[in-house]
Tab-separated table of C-alpha atoms in Angstrom:
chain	number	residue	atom	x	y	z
S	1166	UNK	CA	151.528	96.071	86.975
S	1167	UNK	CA	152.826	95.000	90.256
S	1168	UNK	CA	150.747	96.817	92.366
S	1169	UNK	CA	148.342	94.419	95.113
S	1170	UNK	CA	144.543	95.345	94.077
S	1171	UNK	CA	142.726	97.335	97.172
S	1172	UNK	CA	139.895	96.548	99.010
S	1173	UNK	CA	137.424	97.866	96.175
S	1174	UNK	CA	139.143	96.398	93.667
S	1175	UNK	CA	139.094	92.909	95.011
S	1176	UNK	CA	135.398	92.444	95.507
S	1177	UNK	CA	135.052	94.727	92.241
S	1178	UNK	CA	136.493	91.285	90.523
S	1179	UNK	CA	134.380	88.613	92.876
S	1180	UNK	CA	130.921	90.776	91.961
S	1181	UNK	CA	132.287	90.636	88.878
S	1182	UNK	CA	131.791	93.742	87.843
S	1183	UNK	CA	135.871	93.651	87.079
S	1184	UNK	CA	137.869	91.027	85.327
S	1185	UNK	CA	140.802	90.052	87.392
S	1186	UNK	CA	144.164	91.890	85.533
S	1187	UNK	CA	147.872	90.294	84.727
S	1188	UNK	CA	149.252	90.925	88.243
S	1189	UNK	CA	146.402	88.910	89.971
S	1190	UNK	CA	147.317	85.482	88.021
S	1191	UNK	CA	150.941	85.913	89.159
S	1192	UNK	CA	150.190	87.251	92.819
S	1193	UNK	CA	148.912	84.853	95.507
S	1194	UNK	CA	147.809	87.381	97.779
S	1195	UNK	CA	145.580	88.776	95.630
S	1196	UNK	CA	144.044	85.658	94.161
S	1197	UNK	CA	143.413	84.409	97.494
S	1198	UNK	CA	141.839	87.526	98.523
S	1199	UNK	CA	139.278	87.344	95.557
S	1200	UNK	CA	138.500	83.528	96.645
S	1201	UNK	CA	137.552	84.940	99.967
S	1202	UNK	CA	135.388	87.367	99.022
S	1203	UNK	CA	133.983	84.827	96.833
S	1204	UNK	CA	133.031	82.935	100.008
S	1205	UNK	CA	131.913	85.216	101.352
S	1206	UNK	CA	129.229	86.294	99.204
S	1207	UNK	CA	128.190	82.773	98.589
S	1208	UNK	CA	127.889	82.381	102.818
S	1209	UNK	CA	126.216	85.905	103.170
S	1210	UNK	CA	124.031	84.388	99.814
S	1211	UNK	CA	122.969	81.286	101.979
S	1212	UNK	CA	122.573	82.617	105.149
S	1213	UNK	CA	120.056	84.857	103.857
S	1214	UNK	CA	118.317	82.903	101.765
S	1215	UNK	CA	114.560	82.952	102.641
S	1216	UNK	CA	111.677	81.365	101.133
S	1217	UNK	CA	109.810	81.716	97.921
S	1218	UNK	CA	106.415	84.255	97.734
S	1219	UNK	CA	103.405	82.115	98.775
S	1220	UNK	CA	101.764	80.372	95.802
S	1221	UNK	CA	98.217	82.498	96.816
S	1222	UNK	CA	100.473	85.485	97.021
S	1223	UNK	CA	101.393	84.650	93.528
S	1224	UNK	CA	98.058	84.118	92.715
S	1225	UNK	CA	96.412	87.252	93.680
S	1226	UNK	CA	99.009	88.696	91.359
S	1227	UNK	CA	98.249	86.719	88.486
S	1228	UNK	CA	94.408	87.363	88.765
S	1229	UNK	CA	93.277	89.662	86.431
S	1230	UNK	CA	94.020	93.214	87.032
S	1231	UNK	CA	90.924	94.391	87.711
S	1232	UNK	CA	90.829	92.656	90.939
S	1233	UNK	CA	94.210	94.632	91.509
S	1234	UNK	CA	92.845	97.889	90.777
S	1235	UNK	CA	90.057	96.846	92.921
S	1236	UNK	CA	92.528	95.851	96.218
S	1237	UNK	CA	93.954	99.718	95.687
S	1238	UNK	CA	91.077	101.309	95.422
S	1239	UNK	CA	90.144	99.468	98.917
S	1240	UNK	CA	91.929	102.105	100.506
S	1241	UNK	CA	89.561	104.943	99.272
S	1242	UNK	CA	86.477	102.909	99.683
S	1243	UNK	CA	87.268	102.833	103.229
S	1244	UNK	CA	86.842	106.306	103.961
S	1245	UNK	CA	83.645	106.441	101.320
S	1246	UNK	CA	82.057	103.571	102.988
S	1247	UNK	CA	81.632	105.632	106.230
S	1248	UNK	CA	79.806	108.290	104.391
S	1249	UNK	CA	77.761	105.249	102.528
S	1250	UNK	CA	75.273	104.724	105.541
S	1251	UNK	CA	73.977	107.925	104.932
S	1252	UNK	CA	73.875	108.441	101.336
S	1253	UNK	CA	71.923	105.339	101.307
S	1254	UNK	CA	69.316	106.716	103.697
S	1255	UNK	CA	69.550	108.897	100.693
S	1256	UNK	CA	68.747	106.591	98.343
S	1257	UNK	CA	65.107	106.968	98.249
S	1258	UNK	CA	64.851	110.846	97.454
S	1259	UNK	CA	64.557	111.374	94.064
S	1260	UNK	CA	67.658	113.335	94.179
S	1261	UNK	CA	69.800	112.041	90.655
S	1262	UNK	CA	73.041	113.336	92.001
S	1263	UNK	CA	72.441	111.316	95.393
S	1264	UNK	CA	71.841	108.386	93.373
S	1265	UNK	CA	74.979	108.417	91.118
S	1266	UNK	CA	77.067	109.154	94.032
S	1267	UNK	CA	75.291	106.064	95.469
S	1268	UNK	CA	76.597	104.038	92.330
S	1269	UNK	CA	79.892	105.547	92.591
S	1270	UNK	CA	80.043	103.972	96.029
S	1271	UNK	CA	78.888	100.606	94.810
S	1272	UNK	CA	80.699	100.219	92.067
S	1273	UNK	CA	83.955	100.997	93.359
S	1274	UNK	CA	83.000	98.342	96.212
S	1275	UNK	CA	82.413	95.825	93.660
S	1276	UNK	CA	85.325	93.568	92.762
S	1277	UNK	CA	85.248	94.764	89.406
S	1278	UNK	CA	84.351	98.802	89.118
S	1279	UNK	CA	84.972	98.902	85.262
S	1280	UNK	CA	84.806	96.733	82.597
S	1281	UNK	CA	87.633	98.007	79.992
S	1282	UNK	CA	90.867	98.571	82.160
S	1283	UNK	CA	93.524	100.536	80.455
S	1284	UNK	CA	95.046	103.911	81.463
S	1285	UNK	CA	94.792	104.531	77.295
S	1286	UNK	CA	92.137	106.912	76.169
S	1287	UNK	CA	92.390	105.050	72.927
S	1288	UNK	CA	91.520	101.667	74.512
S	1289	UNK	CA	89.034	103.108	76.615
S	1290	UNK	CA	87.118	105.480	73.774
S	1291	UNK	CA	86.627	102.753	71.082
S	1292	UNK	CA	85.461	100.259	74.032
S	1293	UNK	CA	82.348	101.984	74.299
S	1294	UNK	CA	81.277	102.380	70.654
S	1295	UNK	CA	78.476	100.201	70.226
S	1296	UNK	CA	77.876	100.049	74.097
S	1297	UNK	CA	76.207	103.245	74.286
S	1298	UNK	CA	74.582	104.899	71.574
S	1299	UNK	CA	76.882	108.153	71.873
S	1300	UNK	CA	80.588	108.902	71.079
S	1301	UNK	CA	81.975	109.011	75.097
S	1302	UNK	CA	84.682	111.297	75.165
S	1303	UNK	CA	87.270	110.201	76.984
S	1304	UNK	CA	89.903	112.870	78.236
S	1305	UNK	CA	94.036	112.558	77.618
S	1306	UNK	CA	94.818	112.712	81.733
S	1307	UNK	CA	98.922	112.303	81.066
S	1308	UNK	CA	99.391	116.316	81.534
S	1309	UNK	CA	97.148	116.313	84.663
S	1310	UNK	CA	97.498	114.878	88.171
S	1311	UNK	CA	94.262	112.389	87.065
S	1312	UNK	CA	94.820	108.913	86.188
S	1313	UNK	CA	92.049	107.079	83.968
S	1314	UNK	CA	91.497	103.761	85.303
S	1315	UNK	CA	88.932	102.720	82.777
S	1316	UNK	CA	85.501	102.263	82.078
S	1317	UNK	CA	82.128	100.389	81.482
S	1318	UNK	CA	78.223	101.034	81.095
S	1319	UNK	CA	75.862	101.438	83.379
S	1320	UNK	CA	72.157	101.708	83.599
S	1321	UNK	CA	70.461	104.232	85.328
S	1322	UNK	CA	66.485	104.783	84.911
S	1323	UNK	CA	66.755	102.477	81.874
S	1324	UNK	CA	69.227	104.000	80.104
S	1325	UNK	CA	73.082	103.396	79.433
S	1326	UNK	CA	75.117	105.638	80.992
S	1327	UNK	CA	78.916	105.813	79.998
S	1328	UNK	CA	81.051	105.485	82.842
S	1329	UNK	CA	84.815	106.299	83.757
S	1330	UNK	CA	86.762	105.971	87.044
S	1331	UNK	CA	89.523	108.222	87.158
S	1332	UNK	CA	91.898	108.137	89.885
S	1333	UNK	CA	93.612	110.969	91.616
S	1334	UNK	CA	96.333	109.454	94.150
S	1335	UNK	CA	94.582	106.850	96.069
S	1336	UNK	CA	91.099	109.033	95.564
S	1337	UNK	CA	88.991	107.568	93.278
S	1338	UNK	CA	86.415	109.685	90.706
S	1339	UNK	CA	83.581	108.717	89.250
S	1340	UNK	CA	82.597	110.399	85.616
S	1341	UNK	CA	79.087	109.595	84.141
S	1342	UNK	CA	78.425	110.639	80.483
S	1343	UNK	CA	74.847	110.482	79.214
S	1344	UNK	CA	73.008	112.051	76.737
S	1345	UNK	CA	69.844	113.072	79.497
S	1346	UNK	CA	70.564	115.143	82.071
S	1347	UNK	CA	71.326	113.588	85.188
S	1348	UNK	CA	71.947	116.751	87.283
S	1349	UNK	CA	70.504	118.108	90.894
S	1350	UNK	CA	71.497	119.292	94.021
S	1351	UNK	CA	74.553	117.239	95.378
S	1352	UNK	CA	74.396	115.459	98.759
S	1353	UNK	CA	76.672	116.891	101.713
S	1354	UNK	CA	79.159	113.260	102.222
S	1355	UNK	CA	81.185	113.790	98.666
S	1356	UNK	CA	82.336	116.518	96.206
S	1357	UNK	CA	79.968	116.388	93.034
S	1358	UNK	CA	79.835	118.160	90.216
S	1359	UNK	CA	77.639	118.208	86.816
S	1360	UNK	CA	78.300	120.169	83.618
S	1361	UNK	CA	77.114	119.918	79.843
S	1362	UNK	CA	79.170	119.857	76.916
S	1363	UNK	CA	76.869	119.548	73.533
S	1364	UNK	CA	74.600	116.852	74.036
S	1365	UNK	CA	76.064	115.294	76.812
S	1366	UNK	CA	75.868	115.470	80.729
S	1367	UNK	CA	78.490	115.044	82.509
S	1368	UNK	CA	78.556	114.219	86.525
S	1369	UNK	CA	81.985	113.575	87.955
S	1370	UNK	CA	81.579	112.055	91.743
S	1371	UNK	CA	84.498	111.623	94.565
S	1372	UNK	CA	85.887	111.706	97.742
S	1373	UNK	CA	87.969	114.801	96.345
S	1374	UNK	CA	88.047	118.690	96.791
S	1375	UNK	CA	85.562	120.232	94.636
S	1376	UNK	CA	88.468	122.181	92.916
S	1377	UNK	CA	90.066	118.961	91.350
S	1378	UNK	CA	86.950	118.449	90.016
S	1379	UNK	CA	86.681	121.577	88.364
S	1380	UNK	CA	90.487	120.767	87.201
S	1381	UNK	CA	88.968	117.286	85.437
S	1382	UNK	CA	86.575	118.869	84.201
S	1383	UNK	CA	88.518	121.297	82.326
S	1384	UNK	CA	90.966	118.267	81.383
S	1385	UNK	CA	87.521	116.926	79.673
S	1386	UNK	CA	86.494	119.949	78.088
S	1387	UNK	CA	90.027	121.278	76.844
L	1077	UNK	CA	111.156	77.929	44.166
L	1078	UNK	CA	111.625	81.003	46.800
L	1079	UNK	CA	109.346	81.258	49.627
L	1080	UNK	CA	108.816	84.937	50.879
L	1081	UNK	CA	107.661	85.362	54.358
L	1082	UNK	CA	105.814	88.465	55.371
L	1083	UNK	CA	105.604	89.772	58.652
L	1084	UNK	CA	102.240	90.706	59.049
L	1085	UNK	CA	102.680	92.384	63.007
L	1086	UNK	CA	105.061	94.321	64.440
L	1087	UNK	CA	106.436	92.092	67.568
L	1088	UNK	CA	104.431	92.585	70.184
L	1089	UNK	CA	105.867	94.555	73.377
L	1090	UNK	CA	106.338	92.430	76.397
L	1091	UNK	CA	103.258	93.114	78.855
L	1092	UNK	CA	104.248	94.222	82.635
L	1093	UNK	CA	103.285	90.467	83.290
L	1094	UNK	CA	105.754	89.026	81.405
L	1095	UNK	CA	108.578	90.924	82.512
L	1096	UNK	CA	107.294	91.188	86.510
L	1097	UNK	CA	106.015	88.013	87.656
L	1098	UNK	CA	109.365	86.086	87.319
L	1099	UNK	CA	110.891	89.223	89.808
L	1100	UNK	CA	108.230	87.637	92.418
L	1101	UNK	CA	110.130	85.599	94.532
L	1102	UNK	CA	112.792	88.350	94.650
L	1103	UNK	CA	110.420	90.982	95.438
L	1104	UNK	CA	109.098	89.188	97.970
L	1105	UNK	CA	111.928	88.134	99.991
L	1106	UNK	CA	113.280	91.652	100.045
L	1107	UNK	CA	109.765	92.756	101.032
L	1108	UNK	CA	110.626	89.840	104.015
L	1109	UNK	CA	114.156	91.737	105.248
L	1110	UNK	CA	112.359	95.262	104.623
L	1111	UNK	CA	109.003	94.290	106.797
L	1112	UNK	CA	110.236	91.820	108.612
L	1113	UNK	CA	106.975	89.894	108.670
L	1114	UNK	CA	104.542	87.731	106.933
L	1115	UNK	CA	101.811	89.281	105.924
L	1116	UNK	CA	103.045	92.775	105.920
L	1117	UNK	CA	105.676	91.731	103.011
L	1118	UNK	CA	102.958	90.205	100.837
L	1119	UNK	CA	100.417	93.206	101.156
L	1120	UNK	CA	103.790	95.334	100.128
L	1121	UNK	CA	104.289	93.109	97.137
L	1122	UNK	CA	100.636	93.266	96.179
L	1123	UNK	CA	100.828	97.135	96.495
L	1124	UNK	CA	104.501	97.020	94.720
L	1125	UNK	CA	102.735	95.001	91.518
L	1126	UNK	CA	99.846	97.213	91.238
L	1127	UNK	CA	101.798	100.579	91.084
L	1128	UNK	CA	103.869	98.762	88.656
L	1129	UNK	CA	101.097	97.116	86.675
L	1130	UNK	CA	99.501	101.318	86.532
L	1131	UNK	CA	102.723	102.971	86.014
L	1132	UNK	CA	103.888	100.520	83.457
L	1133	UNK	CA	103.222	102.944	80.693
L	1134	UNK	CA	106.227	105.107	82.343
L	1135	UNK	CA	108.560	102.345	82.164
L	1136	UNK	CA	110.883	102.904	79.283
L	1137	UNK	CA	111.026	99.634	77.378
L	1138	UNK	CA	114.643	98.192	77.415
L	1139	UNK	CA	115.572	99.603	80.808
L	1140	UNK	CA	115.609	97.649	83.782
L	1141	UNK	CA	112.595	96.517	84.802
L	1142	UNK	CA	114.154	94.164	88.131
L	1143	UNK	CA	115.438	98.183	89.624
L	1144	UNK	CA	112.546	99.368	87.874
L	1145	UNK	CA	110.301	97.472	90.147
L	1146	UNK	CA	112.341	97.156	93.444
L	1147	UNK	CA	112.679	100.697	93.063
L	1148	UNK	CA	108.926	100.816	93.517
L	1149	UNK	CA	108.905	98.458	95.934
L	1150	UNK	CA	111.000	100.507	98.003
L	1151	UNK	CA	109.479	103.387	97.689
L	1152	UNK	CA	106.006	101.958	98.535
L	1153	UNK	CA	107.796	100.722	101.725
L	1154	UNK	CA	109.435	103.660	102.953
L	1155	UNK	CA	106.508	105.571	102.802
L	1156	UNK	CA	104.360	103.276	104.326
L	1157	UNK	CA	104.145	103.465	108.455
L	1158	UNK	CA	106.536	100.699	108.905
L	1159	UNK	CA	108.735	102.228	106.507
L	1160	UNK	CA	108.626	105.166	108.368
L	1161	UNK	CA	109.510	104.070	111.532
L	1162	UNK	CA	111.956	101.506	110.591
L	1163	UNK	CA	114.570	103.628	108.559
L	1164	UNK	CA	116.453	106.011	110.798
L	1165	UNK	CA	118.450	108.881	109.250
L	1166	UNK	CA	121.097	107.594	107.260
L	1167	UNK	CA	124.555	107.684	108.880
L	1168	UNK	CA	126.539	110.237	108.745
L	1169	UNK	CA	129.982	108.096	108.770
L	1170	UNK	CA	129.480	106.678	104.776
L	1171	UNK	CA	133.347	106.904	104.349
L	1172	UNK	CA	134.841	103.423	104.723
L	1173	UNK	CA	137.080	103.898	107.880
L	1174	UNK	CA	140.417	101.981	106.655
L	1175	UNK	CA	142.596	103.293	104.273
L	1176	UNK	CA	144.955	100.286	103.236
L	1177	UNK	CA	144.611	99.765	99.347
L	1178	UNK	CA	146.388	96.260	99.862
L	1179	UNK	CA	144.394	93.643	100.229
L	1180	UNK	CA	146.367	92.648	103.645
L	1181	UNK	CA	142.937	92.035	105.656
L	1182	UNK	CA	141.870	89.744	103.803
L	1183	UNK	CA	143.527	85.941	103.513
L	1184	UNK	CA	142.260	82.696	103.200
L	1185	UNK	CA	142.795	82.049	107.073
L	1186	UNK	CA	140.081	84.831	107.919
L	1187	UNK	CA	138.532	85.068	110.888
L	1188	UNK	CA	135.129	85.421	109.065
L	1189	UNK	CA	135.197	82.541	106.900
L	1190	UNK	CA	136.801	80.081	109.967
L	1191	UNK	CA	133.746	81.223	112.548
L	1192	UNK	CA	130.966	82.022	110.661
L	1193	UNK	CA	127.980	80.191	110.214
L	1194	UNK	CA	125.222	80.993	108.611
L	1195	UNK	CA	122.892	81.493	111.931
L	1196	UNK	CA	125.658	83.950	113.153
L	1197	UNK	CA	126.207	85.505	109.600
L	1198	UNK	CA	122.340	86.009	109.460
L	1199	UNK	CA	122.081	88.194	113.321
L	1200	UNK	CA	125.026	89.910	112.137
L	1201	UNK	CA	123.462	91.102	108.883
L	1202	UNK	CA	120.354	91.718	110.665
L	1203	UNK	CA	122.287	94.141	112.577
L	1204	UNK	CA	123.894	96.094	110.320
L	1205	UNK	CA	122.197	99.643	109.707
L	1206	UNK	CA	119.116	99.175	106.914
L	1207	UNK	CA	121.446	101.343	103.859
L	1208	UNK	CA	124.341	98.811	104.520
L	1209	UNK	CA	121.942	95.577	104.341
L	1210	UNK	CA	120.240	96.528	101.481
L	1211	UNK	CA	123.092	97.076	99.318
L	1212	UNK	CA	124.735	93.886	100.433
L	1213	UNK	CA	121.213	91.707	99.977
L	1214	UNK	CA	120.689	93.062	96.497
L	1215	UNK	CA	124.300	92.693	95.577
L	1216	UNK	CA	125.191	88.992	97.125
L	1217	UNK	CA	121.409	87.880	97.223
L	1218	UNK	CA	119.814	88.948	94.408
L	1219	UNK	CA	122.846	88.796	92.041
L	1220	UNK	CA	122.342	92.348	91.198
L	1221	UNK	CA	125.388	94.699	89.178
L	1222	UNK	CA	126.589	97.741	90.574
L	1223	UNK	CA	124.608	100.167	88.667
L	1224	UNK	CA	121.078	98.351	88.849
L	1225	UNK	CA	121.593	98.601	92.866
L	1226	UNK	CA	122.447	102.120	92.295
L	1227	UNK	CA	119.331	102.396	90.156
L	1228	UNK	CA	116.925	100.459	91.960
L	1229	UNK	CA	118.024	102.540	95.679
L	1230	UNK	CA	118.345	105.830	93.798
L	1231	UNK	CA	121.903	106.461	94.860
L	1232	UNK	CA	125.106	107.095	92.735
L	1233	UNK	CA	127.625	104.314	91.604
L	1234	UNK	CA	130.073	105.560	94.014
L	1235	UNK	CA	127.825	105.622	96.826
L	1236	UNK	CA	126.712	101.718	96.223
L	1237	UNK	CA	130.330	100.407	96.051
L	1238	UNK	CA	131.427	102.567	99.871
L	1239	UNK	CA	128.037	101.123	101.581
L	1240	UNK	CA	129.129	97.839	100.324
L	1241	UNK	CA	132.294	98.141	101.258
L	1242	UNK	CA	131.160	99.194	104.532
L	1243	UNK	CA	128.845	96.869	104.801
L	1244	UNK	CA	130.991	93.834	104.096
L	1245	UNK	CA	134.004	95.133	107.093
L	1246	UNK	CA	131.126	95.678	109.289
L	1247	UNK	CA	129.960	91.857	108.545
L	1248	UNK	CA	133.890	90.601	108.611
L	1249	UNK	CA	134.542	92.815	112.139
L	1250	UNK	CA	131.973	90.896	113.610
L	1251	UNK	CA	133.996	87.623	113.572
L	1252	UNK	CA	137.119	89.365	114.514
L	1253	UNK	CA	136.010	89.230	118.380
L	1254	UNK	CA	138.443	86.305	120.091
């Protein structure tokens, strides 16, 4: 083959995504054209080099992912914290769903919201055995737009509550499971919504249209 | 005597660790040219890591988790504010403009590799349009093939090799000037 390699062709060979053929040993032209665009990617290389990431930028990533999932959720907390003031003027009613959504806000603030992290229903599900003295059903989300983020127990009026944070988007969704009943009328700043299945109460909190809770819910109950 | 060993676990997957926190450096010095700035690039590589990190289970084991994840990073950026208002339309004019198939331009007594430097080589790849300087950064920076660019930016094979064709007489016409 006789024919000089084009444009393509030459820095096809220097990327080396191409190995150079019989014509280009024999044709100066073309080998010199492959040596300079060989230069050129080593200058363009060189004069673009930048620095490495920041050790603590490396080190925020390297921290255990909960503090990740904690840095995302930031970004919903935001917008719950400016509801907060008031559902903790809240706080003293006896109200039960005002004081779970109060727990949904201060857990998600907390630098670590859940205990078991995994998006896997059966990491999440066998977590809790022994935690709280109920099976905690724990939904398969992959069909629906929810996320599950993960889990842990908490106590409310002495007893052990189950409790999952889903995610929707950025929005984040608090799910408590107990075996009492933890329902009541909801307070005005976020969506609530309580339902029974069996034994179990369920109360799913968030900064969400009351629709996509009814949509987790059914995920739960299907 | 024969010794028989038994394999007692299946090998254990890599974790999204293992495979992304030797991309770091990379990711973060595209995040750099992307941004443009400090602290903006490092929130973007935080954000990058954690969609990673909870989308992980949607990476297919085996595929390519460096595209994989400046794919995301990408993403993340462009629909961020910044992102928004720093990628214009893309141009119109993808075609490369000369249609010599020797390789005539190019010779050893270039223009380009007799004036540039890398100070000028930098401004003029800072001034090429954003879909010509990120093909040529992830191709002559980052080392990457043909067809992880074209996976990592979304775009056919065809489409990476005219932008950095493009890209590279862009870079080379700006040395031409006497």
């Amino acid at each position: 083959m006789n024919q000089h390699l084009t444009i393509e062709e030459v820095h096809g060979i220097a990327d080396g995504e191409s190995q150079p053929d019989a014509h280009v040993r024999d044709c100066v032209r073309c080998s010199n054209a492959i040596l300079d665009a060989v230069q050129m990617k080593r200058l363009v290389r060189d004069a673009m080099r930048e620095e490495p990431a920041p050790a603590s930028l490396r080190r925020r990533i390297r921290r255990e992912p909960q503090r990740m999932t904690w840095l995302a959720a930031a970004a919903a907390v935001a917008a719950i914290i400016i509801g907060a003031t008031m559902l903790l003027q809240r706080s003293q009613s006896p109200n039960a769903i005002a004081e779970l959504a109060d727990m949904h806000t201060t857990i998600l603030a907390s630098a670590n919201p859940v205990d078991v992290l995994s998006t896997d229903k059966h990491t999440v599900k066998p977590w809790f055995e022994g935690r709280v003295p109920f099976a905690v059903p724990v939904p398969d989300l992959a069909s629906t737009p929810f996320h599950l983020i993960g889990g842990r127990v908490v106590y409310w009026h002495g007893n052990q509550v189950a409790y999952l944070l889903v995610g929707k988007g950025a929005h984040r969704i608090s799910v408590f499971v107990s075996p009492q009943h933890l329902g009541g009328a909801p307070p005005p700043a976020v969506s609530t919504l309580d339902w029974q299945v069996g034994a179990l109460d369920f109360v799913a909190v968030g900064d969400v249209p009351e629709q996509d809770l009814a949509q987790l819910r059914d995920a739960f109950n299907r | 005597m024969g010794v028989e060993v038994l394999r007692m676990s299946e090998p254990q997957p890599a974790s999204f660790e293992e495979l992304a926190l030797p991309l770091l450096d990379s990711l973060y010095r595209y995040a750099r040219w992307l941004t443009r700035d400090r602290s903006e690039a490092e929130d973007l590589v935080q954000e990058a890591y954690l969609k990673g990190l909870r989308g992980f289970r949607s990476f297919i084991a085996g595929s390519n988790m460096r595209a994989w994840m400046f794919r995301i990073l990408r993403n993340t950026f462009l629909t961020s504010r910044t992102g928004l208002r720093a990628v214009p339309p893309i141009s119109l004019d993808e075609q490369p403009e000369i249609a010599e198939s020797i390789a005539d331009p190019v010779t050893p007594e270039s223009n380009f590799l007799r004036n540039a430097n890398a100070e000028t080589l930098r401004r003029a790849i800072e001034n090429l349009p954003p879909e010509f300087r990120e093909v040529l950064l992830l191709c002559d920076v980052e080392g990457m093939r043909y067809k992880e660019i074209a996976e990592a930016l979304s775009i056919p094979i065809g489409t990476v090799t005219s932008r950095l064709l493009r890209a590279r007489q862009k870079v080379r016409k700006a040395f031409e000037e006497p």
